[in-house]
Coordinates of C-alpha atoms and ligand atoms in Angstrom, one line a residue:
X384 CA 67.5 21.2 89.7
X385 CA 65.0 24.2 89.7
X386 CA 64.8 26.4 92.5
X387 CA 61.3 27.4 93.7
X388 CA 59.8 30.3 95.2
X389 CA 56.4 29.6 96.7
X390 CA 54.4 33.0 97.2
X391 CA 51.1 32.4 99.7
X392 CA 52.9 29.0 100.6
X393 CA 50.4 28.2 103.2
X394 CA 47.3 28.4 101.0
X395 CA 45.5 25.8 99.2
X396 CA 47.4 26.1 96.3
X397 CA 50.9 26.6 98.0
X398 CA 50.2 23.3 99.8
X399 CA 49.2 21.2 97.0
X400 CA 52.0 22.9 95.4
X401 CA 54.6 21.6 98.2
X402 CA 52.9 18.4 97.6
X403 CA 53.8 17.6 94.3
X404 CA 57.5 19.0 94.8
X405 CA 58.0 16.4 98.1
X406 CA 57.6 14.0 95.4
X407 CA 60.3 15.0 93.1
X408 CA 63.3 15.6 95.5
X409 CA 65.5 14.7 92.7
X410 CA 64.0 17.7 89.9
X411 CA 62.7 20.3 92.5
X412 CA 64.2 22.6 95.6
X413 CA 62.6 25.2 97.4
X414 CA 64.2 28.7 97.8
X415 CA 61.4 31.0 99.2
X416 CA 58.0 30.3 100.7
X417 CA 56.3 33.3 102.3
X418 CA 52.7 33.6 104.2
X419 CA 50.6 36.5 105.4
X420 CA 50.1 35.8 109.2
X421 CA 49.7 31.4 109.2
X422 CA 52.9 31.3 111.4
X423 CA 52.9 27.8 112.3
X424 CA 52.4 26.4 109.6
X425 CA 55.3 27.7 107.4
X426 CA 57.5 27.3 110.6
X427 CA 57.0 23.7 109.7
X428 CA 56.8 24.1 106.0
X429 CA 60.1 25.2 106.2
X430 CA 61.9 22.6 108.8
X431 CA 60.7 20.3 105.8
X432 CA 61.2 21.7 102.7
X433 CA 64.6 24.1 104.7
X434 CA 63.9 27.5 102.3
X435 CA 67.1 29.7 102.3
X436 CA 64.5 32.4 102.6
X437 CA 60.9 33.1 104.5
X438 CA 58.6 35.9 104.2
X439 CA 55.7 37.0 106.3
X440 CA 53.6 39.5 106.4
X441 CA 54.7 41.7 109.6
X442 CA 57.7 42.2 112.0
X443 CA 55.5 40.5 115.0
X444 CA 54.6 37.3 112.6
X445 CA 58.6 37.5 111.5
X446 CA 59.7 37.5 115.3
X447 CA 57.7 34.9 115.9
X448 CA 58.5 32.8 112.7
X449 CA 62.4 33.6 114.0
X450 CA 61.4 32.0 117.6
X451 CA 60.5 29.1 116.1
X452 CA 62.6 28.2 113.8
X453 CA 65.1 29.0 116.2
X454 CA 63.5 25.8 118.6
X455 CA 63.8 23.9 115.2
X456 CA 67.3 24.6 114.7
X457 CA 66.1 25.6 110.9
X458 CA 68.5 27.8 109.8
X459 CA 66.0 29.5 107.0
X460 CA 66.8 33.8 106.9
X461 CA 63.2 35.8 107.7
X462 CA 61.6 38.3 106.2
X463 CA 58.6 40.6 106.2
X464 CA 56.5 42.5 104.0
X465 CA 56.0 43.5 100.3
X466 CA 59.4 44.2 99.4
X467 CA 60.9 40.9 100.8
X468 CA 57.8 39.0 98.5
X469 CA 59.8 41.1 95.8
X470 CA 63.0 40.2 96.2
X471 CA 62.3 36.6 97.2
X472 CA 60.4 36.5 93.7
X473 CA 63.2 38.2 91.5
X474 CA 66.1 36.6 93.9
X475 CA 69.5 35.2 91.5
X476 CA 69.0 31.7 93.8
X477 CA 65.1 31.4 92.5
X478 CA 64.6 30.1 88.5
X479 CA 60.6 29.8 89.0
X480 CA 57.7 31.0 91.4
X481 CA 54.6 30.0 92.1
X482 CA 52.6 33.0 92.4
X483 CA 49.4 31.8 94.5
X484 CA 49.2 34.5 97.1
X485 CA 45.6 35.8 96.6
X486 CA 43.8 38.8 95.6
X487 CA 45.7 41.5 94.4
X488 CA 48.2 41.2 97.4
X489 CA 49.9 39.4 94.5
X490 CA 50.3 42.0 91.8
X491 CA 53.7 43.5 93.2
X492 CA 56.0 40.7 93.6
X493 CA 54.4 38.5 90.2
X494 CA 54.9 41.3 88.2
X495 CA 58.6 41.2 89.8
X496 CA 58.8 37.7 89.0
X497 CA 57.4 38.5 85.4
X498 CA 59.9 41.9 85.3
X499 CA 63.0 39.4 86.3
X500 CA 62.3 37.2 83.8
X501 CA 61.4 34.0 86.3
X502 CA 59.2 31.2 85.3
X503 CA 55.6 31.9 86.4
X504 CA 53.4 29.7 87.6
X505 CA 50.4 32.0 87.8
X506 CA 47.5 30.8 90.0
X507 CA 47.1 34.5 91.2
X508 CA 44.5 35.5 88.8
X509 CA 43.6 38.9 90.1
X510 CA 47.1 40.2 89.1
X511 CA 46.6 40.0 85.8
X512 CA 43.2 40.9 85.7
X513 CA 44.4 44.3 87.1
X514 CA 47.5 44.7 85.2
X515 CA 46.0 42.9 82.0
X516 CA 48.8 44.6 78.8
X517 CA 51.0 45.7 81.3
X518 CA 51.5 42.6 82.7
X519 CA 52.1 40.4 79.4
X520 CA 54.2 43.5 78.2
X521 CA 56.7 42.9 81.0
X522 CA 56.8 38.9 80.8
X523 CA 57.0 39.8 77.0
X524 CA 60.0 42.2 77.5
X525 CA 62.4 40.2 80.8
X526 CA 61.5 36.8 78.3
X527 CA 59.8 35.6 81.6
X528 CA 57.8 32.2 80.9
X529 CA 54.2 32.3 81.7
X530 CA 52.7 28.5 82.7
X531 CA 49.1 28.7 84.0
X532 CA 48.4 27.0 87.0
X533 CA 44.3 27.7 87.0
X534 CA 42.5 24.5 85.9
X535 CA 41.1 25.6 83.4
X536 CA 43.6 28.0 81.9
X537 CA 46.1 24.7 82.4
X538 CA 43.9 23.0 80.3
X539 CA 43.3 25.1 77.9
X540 CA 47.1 25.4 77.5
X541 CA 47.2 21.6 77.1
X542 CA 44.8 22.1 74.2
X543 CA 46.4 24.7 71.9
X544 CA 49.3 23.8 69.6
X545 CA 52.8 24.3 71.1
X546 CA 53.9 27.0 69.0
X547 CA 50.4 29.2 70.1
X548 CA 51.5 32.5 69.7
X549 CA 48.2 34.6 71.6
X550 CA 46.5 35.1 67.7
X551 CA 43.9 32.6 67.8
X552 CA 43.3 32.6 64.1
X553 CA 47.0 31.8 63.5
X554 CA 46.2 28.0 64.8
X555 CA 42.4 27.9 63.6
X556 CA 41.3 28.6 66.9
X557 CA 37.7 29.4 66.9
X558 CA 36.5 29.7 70.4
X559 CA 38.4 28.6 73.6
X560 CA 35.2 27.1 76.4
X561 CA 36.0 27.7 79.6
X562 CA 34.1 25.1 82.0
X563 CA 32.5 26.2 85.3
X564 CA 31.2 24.1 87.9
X565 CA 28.1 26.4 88.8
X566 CA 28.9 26.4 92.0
X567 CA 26.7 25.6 95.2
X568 CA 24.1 27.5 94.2
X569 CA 23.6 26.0 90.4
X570 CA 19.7 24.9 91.0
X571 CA 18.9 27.1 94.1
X572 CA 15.8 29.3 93.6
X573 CA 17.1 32.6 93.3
X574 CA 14.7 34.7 95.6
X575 CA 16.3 32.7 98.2
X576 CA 20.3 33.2 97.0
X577 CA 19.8 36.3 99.6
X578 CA 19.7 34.2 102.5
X579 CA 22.8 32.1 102.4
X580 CA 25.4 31.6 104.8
X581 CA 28.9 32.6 104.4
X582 CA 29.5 28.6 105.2
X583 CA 27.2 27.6 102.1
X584 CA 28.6 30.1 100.1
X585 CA 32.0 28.2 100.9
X586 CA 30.6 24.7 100.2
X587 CA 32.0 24.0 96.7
X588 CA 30.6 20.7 94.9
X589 CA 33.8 19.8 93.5
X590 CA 36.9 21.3 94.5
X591 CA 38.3 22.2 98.2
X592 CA 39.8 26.2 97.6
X593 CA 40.5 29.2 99.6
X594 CA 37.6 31.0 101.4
X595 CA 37.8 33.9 98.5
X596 CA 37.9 31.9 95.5
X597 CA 35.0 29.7 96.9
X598 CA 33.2 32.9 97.2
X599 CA 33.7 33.6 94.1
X600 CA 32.7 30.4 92.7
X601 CA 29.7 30.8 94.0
X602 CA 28.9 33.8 92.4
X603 CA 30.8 32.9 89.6
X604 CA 32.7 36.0 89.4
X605 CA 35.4 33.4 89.7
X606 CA 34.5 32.8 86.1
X607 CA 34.0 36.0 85.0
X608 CA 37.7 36.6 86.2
X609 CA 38.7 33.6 84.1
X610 CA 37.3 34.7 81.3
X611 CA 39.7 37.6 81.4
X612 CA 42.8 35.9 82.2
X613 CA 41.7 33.6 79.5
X614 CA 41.4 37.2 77.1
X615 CA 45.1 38.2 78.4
X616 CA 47.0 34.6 78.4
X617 CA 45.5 33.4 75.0
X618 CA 45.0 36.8 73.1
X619 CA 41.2 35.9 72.4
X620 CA 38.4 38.7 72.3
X621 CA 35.5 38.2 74.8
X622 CA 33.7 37.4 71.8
X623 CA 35.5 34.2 71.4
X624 CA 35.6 33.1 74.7
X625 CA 32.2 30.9 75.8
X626 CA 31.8 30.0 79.3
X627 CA 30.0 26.4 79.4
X628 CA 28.6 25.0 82.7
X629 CA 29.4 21.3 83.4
X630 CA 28.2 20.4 86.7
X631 CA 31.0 17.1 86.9
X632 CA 34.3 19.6 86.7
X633 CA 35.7 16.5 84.8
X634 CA 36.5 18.4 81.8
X635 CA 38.6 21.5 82.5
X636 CA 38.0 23.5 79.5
X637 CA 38.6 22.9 75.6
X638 CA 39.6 24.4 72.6
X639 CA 37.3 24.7 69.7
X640 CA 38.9 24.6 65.7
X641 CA 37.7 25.9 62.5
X642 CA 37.6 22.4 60.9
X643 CA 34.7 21.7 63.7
X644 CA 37.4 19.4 66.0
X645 CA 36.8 20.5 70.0
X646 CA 39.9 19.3 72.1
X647 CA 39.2 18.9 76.0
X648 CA 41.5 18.2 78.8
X649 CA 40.1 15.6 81.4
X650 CA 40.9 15.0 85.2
X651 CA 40.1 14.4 88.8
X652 CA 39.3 18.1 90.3
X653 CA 42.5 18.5 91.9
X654 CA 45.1 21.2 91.3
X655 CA 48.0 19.0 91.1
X656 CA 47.9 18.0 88.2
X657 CA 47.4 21.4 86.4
X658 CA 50.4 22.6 89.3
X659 CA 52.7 19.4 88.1
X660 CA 52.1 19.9 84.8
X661 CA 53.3 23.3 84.9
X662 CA 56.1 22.7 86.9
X663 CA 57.3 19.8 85.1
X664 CA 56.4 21.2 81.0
X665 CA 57.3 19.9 78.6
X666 CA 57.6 16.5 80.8
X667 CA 55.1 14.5 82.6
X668 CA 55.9 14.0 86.3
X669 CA 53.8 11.9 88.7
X670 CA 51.3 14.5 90.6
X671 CA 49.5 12.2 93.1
X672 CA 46.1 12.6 91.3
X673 CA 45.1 9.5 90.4
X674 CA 43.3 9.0 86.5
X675 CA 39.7 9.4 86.5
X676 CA 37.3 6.7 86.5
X677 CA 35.2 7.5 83.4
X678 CA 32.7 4.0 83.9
X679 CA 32.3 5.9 87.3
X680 CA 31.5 9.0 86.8
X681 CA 28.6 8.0 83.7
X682 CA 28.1 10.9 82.7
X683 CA 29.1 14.3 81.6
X684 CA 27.0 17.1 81.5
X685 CA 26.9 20.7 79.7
X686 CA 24.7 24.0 79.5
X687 CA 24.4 27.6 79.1
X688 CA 25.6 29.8 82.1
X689 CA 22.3 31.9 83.0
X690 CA 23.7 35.5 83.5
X691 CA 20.4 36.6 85.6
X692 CA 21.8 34.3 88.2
X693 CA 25.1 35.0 87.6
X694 CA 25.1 38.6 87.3
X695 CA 29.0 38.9 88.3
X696 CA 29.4 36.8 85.5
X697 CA 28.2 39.4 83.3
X698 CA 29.6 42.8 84.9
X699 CA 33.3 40.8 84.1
X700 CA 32.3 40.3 80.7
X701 CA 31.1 44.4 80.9
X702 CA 34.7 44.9 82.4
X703 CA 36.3 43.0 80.0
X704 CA 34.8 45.1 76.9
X705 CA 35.4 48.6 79.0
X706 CA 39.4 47.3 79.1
X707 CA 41.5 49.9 80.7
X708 CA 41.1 50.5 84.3
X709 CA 37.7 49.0 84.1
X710 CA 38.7 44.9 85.2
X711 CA 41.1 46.2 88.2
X712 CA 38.2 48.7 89.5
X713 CA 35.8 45.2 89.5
X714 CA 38.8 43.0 91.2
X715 CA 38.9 45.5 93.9
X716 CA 35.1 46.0 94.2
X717 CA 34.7 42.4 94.8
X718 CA 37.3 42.0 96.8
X719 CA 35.9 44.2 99.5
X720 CA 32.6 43.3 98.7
X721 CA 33.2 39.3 98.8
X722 CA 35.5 39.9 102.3
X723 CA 32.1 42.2 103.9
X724 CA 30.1 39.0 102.8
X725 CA 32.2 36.8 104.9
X726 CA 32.7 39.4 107.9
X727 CA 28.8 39.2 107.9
X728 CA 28.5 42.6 106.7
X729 CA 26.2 42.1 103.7
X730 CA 24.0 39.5 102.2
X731 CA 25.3 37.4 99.3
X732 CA 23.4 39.1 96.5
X733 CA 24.9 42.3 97.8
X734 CA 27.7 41.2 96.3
X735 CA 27.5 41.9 92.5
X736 CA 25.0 44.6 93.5
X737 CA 28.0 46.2 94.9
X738 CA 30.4 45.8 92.2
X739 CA 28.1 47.3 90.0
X740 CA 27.5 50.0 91.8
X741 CA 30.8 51.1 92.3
X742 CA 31.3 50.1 88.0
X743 CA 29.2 53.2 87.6
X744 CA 30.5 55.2 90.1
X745 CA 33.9 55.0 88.2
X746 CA 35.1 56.4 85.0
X747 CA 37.0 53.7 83.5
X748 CA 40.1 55.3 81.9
X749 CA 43.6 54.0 80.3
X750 CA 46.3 52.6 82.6
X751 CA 49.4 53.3 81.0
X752 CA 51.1 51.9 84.6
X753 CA 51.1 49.8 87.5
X754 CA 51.3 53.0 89.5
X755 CA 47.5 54.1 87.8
X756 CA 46.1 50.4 88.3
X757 CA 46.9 51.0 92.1
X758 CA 45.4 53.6 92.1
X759 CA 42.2 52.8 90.6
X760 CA 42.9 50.0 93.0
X761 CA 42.7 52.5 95.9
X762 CA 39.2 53.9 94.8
X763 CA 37.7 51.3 93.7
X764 CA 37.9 49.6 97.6
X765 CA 37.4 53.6 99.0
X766 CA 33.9 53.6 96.9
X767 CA 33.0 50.4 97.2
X768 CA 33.4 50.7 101.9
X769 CA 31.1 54.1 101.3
X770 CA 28.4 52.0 98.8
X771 CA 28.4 49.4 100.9
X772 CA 25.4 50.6 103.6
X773 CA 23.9 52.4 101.3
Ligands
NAD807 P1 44.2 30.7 100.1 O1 43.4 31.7 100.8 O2 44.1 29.3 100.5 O3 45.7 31.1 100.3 C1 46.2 32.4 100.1 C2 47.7 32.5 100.4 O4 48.0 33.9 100.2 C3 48.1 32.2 101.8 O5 49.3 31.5 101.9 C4 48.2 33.5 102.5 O6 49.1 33.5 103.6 C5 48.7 34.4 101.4 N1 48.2 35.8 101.6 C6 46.9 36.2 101.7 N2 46.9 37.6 101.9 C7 48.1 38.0 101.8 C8 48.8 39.3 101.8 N3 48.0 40.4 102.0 N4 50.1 39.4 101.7 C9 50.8 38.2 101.5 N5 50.3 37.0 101.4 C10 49.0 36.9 101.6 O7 44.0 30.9 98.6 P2 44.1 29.8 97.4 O8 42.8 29.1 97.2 O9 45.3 29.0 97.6 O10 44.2 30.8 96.1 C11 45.4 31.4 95.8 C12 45.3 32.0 94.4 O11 45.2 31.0 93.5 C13 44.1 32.9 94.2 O12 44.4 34.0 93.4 C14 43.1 32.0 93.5 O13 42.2 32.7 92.7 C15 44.0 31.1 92.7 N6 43.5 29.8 92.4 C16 43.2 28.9 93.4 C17 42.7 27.7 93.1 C18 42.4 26.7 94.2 O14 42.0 25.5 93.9 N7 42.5 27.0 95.4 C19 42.4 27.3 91.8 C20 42.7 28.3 90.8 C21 43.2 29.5 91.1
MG808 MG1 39.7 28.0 87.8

């Protein structure tokens, strides 16, 4: 029986995440599940999964969550705050945790996970796109297993030989292709990307995410962010990491060999599987997804990502080369900048024009620990509010 912490239990991911484990009562037992201010909902997340433990994200949402559990006669212990997400992540009663809290709201208890040696199932990209070396040095050091939960970092898993060791040329790796969608805006005419709506910006083809991730599919900074957890998980220079549009989201990303083979990895667009795969690896668990209907779907199509209408795309690449401090001071650029574009505050293209912006502003230096990435956390967000109506 493995006991599960669930961090950001009552987001997309966490729920899809809870799904998978109702099915597998027998293999699966949930220790922690935490939420920032969604009350309700983990007051009955936890009358029926019963957590020992239950974290939120003040002492008014906690009081609350108490009150209600109380009514339930759930006898789950509350918490609140970053330290409880610590402890609940590094707890003796918790052998793996799903770290899907977004944004970098994460970093601090996954890197406790990753420090304590946990299993991770890493869906919080933004943590290691901050912490980059320092957070593979500390899964490297507490022997913490890293499992990716992203699709397409799942799949690319699923593609590489068991024994990978992050050297691509070890395995004759030549180039790992991450898929992208495209997003809503794929065919739009650009002059006109200005215009849209926080709800269109929201609308994603395929998959049904989070507000901030669907942002950033639509810009495809989502990519961009990918291609750098890609860099960090798999060892792989930007150089050998292609980003391929494929408008289906059918294929989830392959692997490309020196002896000219490309393996993909093939699904419905819905995280269980990737989230059951993890949980379940090296078995094969039943996720709820059901196998896709190639006849159906008739074709599959591919092309180059365009980076004038990307632009975020590119700046993450930009980051990416820079390394250091340079890929947390763009996580925290767009976070601010992707949360003023669904308060209203600015238009959509705003957005990378933002980021790069406060790229410039910043000197990108070497992070030698978490203590300096939170700090070029800090300024990053504190340049990027005084850009932002100028
Ligand atoms: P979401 O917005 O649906 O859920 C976020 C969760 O984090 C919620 O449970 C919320 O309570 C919690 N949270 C938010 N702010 C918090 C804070 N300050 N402190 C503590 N908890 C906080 O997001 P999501 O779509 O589930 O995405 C979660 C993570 O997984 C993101 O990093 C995202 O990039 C990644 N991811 C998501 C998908 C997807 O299909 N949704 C796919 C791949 C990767
Ligand atoms: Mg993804």
């Amino acid at each position: 029986m493995q006991n599960i912490t669930i961090l950001g239990s009552t987001g997309s991911i966490g729920v899809s995440t809870l799904d998978v484990i109702a099915r597998h009562h027998d293999r699966y037992c949930v220790y922690a599940l935490t939420a920032n201010t969604k009350v309700e909902e983990l007051a009955l997340q936890c009358a029926k999964f019963r957590p020992q433990v239950a974290v939120v994200g003040s002492a008014q949402a906690a009081q609350q969550l108490q009150r209600l559990l109380a009514e339930e006669g759930v006898s789950t212990e509350v918490a609140y705050g970053v330290e409880a997400l610590c402890a609940v992540a590094c707890a003796a009663g918790c052998d793996a945790v799903m770290a899907a809290i977004v944004g970098a709201a994460g970093l601090a208890p996954t890197l406790a996970a990753a420090r304590a040696g946990k299993k991770i199932l890493l869906a919080n990209k933004e943590a290691l796109v901050m912490s980059g070396q320092l957070f593979m040095d500390a899964v490297a050091a507490s022997g913490a297993v890293l499992m990716p939960i992203d699709s397409e970092h799942n799949a690319i898993f699923q593609c590489l030989p068991l024994n990978y060791q992050r050297v691509p040329a070890q395995c004759g790796v030549a180039k790992i292709l991450l898929t992208a969608s495209g997003g809503p805006f794929l065919k739009r005419a650009v002059e006109t990307l200005d215009a849209v709506t926080p709800a269109e910006a929201v609308a994603h083809p395929n998959w049904v995410m989070g507000r901030k991730i669907s942002v950033d599919s639509a810009t495809m900074m989502n990519k961009g962010l990918e291609v750098i957890e890609a860099h960090w998980l798999f060892g792989a220079p930007a150089a050998q990491i292609d980003v391929v549009i494929h408008p289906q989201s059918v294929i989830h990303s392959m692997v490309s060999y020196v002896d000219g083979s490309v393996l993909a990895q093939m699904g419905n667009p819905d995280m269980r599987t990737p989230i059951a795969h993890a949980l379940a690896f090296p078995d094969r668990i039943l996720s709820g997804v059901p196998p896709i209907d190639l006849a159906k779907i008739g074709q599959l199509q591919f092309e180059r990502p365009d980076f004038d209408r990307f632009p975020c795309l590119k700046l993450a690449y930009d980051a990416l080369r820079a390394g250091g401090s340079a890929p947390a001071i763009l996580n925290a650029a767009n976070e601010v900048a992707v949360q003023a574009f669904l308060d209203g505050q600015i238009g959509f293209r705003m957005i990378d024009r933002l980021i790069a912006r406060v790229m410039d502003k910043l000197p990108h230096d070497t992070v030698h620990d978490i203590d300096a990435v939170l700090e070029h956390d800090r300024s990053a967000r504190a340049v990027a509010h005084s850009l932002m109506h100028t």
